[in-house]
mmCIF file of C-alpha atoms in Angstrom:
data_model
loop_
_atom_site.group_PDB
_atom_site.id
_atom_site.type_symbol
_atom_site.label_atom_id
_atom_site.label_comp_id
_atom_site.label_asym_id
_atom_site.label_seq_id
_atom_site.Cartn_x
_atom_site.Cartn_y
_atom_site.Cartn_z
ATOM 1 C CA UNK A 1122 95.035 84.160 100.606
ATOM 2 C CA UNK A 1123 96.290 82.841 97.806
ATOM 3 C CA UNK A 1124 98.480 84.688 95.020
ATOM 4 C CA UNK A 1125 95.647 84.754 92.434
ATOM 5 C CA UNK A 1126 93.481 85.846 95.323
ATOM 6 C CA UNK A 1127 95.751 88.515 96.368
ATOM 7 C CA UNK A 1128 96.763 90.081 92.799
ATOM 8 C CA UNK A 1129 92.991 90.082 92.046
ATOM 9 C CA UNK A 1130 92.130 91.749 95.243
ATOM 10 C CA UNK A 1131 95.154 94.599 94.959
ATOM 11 C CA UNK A 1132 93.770 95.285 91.203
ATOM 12 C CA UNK A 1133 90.351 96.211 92.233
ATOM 13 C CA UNK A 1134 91.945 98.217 95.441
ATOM 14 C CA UNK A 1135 94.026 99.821 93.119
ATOM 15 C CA UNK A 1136 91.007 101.380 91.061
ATOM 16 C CA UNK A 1137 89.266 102.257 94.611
ATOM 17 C CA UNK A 1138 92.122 103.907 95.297
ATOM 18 C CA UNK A 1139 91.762 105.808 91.896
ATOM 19 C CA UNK A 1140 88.299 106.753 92.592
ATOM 20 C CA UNK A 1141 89.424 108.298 96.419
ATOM 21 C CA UNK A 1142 92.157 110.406 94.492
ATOM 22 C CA UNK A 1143 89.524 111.703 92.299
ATOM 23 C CA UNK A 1144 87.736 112.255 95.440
ATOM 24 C CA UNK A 1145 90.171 114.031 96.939
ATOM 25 C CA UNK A 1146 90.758 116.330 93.801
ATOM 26 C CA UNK A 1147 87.398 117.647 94.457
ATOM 27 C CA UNK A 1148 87.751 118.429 98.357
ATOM 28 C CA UNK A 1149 86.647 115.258 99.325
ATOM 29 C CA UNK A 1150 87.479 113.006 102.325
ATOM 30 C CA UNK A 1151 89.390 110.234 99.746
ATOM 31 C CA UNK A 1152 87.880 107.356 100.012
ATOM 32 C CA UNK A 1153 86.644 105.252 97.037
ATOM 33 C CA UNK A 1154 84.717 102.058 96.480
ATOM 34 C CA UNK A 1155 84.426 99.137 93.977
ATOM 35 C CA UNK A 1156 81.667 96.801 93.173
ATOM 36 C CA UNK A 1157 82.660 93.672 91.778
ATOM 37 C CA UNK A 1158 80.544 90.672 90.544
ATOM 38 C CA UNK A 1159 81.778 87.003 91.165
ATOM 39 C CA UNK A 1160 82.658 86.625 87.485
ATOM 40 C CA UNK A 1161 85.242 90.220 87.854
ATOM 41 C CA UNK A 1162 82.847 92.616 86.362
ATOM 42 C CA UNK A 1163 82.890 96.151 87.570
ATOM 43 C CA UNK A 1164 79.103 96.739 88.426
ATOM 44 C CA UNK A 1165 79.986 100.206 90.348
ATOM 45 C CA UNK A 1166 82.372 102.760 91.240
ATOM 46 C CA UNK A 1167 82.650 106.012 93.493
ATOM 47 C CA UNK A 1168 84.584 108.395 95.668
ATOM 48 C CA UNK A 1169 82.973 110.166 98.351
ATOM 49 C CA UNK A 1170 80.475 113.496 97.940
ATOM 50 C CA UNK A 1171 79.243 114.157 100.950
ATOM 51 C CA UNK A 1172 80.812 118.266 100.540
ATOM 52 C CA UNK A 1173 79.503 118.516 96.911
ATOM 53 C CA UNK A 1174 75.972 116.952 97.013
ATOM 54 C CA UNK A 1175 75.418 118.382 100.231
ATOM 55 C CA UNK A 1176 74.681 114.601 101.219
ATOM 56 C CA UNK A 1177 75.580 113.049 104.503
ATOM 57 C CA UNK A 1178 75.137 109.746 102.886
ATOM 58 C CA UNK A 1179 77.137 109.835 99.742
ATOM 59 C CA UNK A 1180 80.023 107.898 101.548
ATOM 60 C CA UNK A 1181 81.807 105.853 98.375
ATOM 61 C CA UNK A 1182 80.490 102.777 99.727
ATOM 62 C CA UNK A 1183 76.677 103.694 99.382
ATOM 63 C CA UNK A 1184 77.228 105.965 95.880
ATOM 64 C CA UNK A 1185 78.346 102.752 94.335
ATOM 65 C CA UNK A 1186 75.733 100.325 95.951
ATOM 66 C CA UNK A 1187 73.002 102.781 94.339
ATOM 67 C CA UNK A 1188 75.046 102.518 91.147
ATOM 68 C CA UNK A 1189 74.980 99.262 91.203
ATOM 69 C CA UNK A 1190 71.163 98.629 92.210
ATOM 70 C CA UNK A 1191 70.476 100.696 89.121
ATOM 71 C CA UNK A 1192 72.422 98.865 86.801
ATOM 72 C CA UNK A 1193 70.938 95.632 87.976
ATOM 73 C CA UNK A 1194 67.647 97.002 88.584
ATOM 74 C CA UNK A 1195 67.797 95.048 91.894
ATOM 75 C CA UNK A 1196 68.185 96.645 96.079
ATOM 76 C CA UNK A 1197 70.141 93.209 96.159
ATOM 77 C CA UNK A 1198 73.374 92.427 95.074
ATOM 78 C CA UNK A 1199 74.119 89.181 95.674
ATOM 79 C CA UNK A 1200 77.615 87.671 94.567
ATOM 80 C CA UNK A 1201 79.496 90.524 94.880
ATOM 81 C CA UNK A 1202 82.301 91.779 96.599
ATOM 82 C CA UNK A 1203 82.612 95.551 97.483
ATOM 83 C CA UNK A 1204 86.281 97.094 97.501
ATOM 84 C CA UNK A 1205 86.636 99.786 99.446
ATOM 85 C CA UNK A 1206 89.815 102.094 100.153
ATOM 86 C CA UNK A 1207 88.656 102.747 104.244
ATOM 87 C CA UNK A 1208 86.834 100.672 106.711
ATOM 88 C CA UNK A 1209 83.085 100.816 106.549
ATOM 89 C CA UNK A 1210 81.607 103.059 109.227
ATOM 90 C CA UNK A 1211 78.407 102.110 110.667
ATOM 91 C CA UNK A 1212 75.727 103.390 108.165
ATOM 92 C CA UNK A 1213 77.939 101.915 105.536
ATOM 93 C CA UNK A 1214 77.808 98.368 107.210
ATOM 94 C CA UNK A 1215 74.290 98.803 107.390
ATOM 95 C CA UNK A 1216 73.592 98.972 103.659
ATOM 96 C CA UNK A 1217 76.021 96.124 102.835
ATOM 97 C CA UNK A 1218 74.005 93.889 104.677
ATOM 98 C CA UNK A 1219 70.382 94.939 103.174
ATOM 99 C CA UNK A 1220 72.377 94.969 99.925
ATOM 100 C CA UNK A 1221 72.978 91.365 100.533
ATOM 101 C CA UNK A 1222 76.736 91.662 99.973
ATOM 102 C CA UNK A 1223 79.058 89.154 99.856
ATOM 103 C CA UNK A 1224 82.442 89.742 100.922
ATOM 104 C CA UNK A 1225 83.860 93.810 102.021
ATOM 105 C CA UNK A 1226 87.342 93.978 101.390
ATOM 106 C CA UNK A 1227 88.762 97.272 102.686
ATOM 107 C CA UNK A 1228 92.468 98.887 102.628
ATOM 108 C CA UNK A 1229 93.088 100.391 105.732
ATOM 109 C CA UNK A 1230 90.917 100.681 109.248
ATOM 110 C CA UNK A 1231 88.973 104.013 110.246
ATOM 111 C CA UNK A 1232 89.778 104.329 114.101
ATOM 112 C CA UNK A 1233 87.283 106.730 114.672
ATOM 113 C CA UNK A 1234 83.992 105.074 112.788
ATOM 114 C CA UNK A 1235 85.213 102.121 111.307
ATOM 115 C CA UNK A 1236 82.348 99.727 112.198
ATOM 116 C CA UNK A 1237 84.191 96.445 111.010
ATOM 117 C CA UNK A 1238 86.905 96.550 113.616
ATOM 118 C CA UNK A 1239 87.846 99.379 114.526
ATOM 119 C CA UNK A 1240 84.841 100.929 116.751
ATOM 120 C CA UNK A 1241 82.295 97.611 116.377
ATOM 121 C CA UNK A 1242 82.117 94.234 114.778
ATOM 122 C CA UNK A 1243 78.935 95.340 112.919
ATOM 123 C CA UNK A 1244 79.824 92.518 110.281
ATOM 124 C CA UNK A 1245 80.193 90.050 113.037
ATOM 125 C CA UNK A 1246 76.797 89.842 114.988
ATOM 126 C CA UNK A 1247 75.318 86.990 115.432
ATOM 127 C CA UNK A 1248 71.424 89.369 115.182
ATOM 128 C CA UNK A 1249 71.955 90.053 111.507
ATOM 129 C CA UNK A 1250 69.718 88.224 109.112
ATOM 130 C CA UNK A 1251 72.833 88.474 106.476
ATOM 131 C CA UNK A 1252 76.607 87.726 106.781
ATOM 132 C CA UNK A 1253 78.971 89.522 105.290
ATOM 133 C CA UNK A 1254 82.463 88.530 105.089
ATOM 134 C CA UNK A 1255 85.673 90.480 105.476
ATOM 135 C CA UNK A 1256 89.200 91.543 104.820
ATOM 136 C CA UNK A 1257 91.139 93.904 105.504
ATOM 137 C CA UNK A 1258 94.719 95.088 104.736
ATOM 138 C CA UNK A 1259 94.941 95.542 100.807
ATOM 139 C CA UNK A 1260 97.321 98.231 100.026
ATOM 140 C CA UNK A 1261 96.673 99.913 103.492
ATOM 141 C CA UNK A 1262 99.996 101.519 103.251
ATOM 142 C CA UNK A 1263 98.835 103.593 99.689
ATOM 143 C CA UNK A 1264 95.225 104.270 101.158
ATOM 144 C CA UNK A 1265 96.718 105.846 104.515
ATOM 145 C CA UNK A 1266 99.042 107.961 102.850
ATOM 146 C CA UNK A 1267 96.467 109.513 100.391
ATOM 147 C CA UNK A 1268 94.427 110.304 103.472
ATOM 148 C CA UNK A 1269 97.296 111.713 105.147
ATOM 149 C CA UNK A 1270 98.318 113.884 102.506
ATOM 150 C CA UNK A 1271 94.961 115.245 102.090
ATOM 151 C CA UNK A 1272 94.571 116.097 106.182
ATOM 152 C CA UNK A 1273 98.277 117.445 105.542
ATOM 153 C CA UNK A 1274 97.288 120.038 102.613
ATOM 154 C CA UNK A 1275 93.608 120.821 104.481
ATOM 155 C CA UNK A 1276 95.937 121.660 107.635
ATOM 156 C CA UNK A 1277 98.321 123.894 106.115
ATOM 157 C CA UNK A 1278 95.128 125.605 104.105
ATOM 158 C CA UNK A 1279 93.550 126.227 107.129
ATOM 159 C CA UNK A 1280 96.540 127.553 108.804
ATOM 160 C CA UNK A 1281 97.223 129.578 105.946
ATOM 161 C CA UNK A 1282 93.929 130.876 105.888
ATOM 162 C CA UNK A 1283 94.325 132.192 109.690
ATOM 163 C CA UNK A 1284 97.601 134.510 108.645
#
């Protein structure tokens, strides 16, 4: 990756990472997302909701996919790279391929349900009728320690809770 690559990629991770704090300030699991046309233009952008739309789907990743389809009046969203603050789990990986996404570009892996490395190689199948293309590792240091400090203060809460 080159240097114009990288500072473009860690400026668009940087506002994902904006929308997971926001997240996070309303009790959710921090994890934010960024669409991003081929020509830089922000098309979408969300945090999580699952707790406060009583949604099981409003990961970040799909939120600002249906954003976006809006917008563009269009399921598909060609061109476009999604920024995203936490590896893709499976139902997310799903929807970036019917979305006809580009390139995922995601800060730090999800051992537990990532679906890009981490638990599968959803991206990688040879079955899908779309590829999308990865990356991984974009201020993965700043992502994990948001989601760190928010299982941190949840733990002492719940502790706190049990005096």
């Amino acid at each position: 990756m080159n240097a114009v690559e990288r500072e473009r990629h860690e400026y668009f991770m940087r506002r994902a990472l904006l929308c997971a704090a926001e997240a996070s300030e309303r009790g959710e699991v921090p994890v934010g997302a960024v669409l991003v046309s081929e020509n830089g233009e922000v098309l979408a952008q969300a945090g999580n909701a699952q707790i406060n739309t009583s949604d099981p789907t409003a990961h970040a990743e799909i939120r600002a996919l249906r954003a976006a389809a809006t917008v563009m009046d269009n399921y598909r969203l060609p061109n476009t790279t999604l920024y995203v603050s936490l590896e893709p789990c499976t139902m997310c990986c799903g929807a970036l391929v019917h979305a006809r996404i580009d390139h995922v570009v995601f800060a730090a892996r999800e051992p537990k349900a990532g679906a890009v490395v981490s638990t599968a190689s959803l991206l990688d199948s040879p079955a899908l009728n779309h590829q999308v293309t990865w990356s991984e590792g974009v201020l993965a240091h700043e992502s994990t320690s948001l989601l760190k400090a928010f299982f941190a203060a949840r733990r002492k809460q719940a502790a706190n809770n049990k005096l």
